């Protein structure tokens, strides 16, 4: 029972607390969507904090226990900083739920109902995908052996080089390590975590990102935000004409890194740069959020790291053009160093 | 150049066979750029139009494909074009052009119908099926897993090297790492040069259709030290398997799981 409660807190209050460090909670700045924005940012922070520790743990042959311990320490450090910030400002970001609920509009309620219904579907029903061979099998092997990529997860055979069976991209983007660490912490099996417990949460996370994008796009008009979110749901739901569409990934394969890039990272990057267009300039906090999002994408998938970086660069150019200020591009360039480092690592490991 | 353009075209068709959503998304991008209310809307439109243009432009397509397994996964570039968001933003703009509630509702209904009819509904297309449990793997996989675990507990023989069709071999290690697999996901198998290509082709074919080389495959699998073999009933292998010392430990709907206690792992060199 305690593990269930801790797991629930891990999925809700913890990300919100972490996100509170980088997302402003002011009415003027983030308005009604402050708490959802913090929650999304917090998840990105959790993922970002795992990336380089996991890469180093794999390359240095450290155990899953050591990696999990290090990650927990980093997360707790940030959590403590968040609590200190709350105490100093006498703020409780969780209470921002009241600001969200007050003034909620019918389109938002309708869109949210559709999202919750689909979240329930992902929890109760199943979609089997052969790509899990890379994600879930490696996580299961890591949990069972307490070692990271000691063998090829999909077959159990000895690993001779990282280029074996595409393992090289798993070294540079070890999303499986995130699932392995969470499974180890809460005593669950990676298959159950990925296929049953996380999908409903990830579904809500993805559509929270769309709500936030709508809120920025429609200048805090909540009725239009709800309408926008409802139509993103309809469009995503109707995207099953091919297995490669963004809608298919985020609605059906939410636990896979590609889905999280498409459903959360890319929309949040768009929201970020549109807010830069709105504000007329890119602030330090925006750069930090950009770094977190790009670093999270580096954990999720090697392709996602490149796509997210390309999107950030292109968006920064558009924002610079709209604001008539090249500073947006200059501030974005350093944030691209982490995906670049990931790409270099991928090429080096692959040989 | 022709090959590149063909690759671009085939990528687009692969990602959107009918092209409806892509065209709608492109139209939405142009609409937002030209008629979007607010600079945020126009910024989204501008970004999307540029992203679409770069997808088709040969120099940028060529460069992008170099990083996308020589174009094999170039369809992932299309994720940079936020089609879902574009359609939703354009729909919202169109709906809210009029201030009359009835017009807004009618517009919303028409646009929603257009989106639904123009696409493919994942619920109707069978994206989800009834769950087999919290792990959510195929019934065949779960039955195989339990049978092998039970056999390990009963015999005390912890060596478990399984040859199975892709349905099981691509999933089994998601639920247990006690079993090693002769093949994982077929696409990710070791380089073909490791095995006799013809023999390997027969193995792959064996799991999908009838072949006359079943006895050769069974002999080879034993040589590869597979002490567990999952075979479809339609494949005429029972005599070969029995002759090689395998016995059925589980009968599935249209498949059997065979086990040979005498097959052991290769002795490690001192």
CSV table of C-alpha atoms in Angstrom, one decimal, chain A residues 273 275-282 318-326 328, chain B residues 39:
chain,number,residue,atom,x,y,z
A,273,UNK,CA,8.9,29.6,-28.5
A,275,UNK,CA,5.6,32.4,-25.7
A,276,UNK,CA,9.0,33.9,-26.6
A,277,UNK,CA,7.2,35.5,-29.7
A,278,UNK,CA,4.5,36.7,-27.3
A,279,UNK,CA,6.9,38.2,-24.8
A,280,UNK,CA,9.2,39.7,-27.4
A,281,UNK,CA,12.3,38.1,-26.0
A,282,UNK,CA,13.9,34.9,-24.7
A,318,UNK,CA,11.2,32.0,-36.6
A,319,UNK,CA,10.9,33.7,-33.2
A,320,UNK,CA,14.0,35.8,-34.0
A,321,UNK,CA,12.4,36.9,-37.2
A,322,UNK,CA,9.0,37.7,-35.6
A,323,UNK,CA,10.7,39.6,-32.7
A,324,UNK,CA,13.3,41.2,-35.0
A,325,UNK,CA,16.0,40.0,-32.5
A,326,UNK,CA,18.7,37.5,-33.3
A,328,UNK,CA,16.7,34.2,-29.5
B,39,UNK,CA,1.6,36.8,-34.1
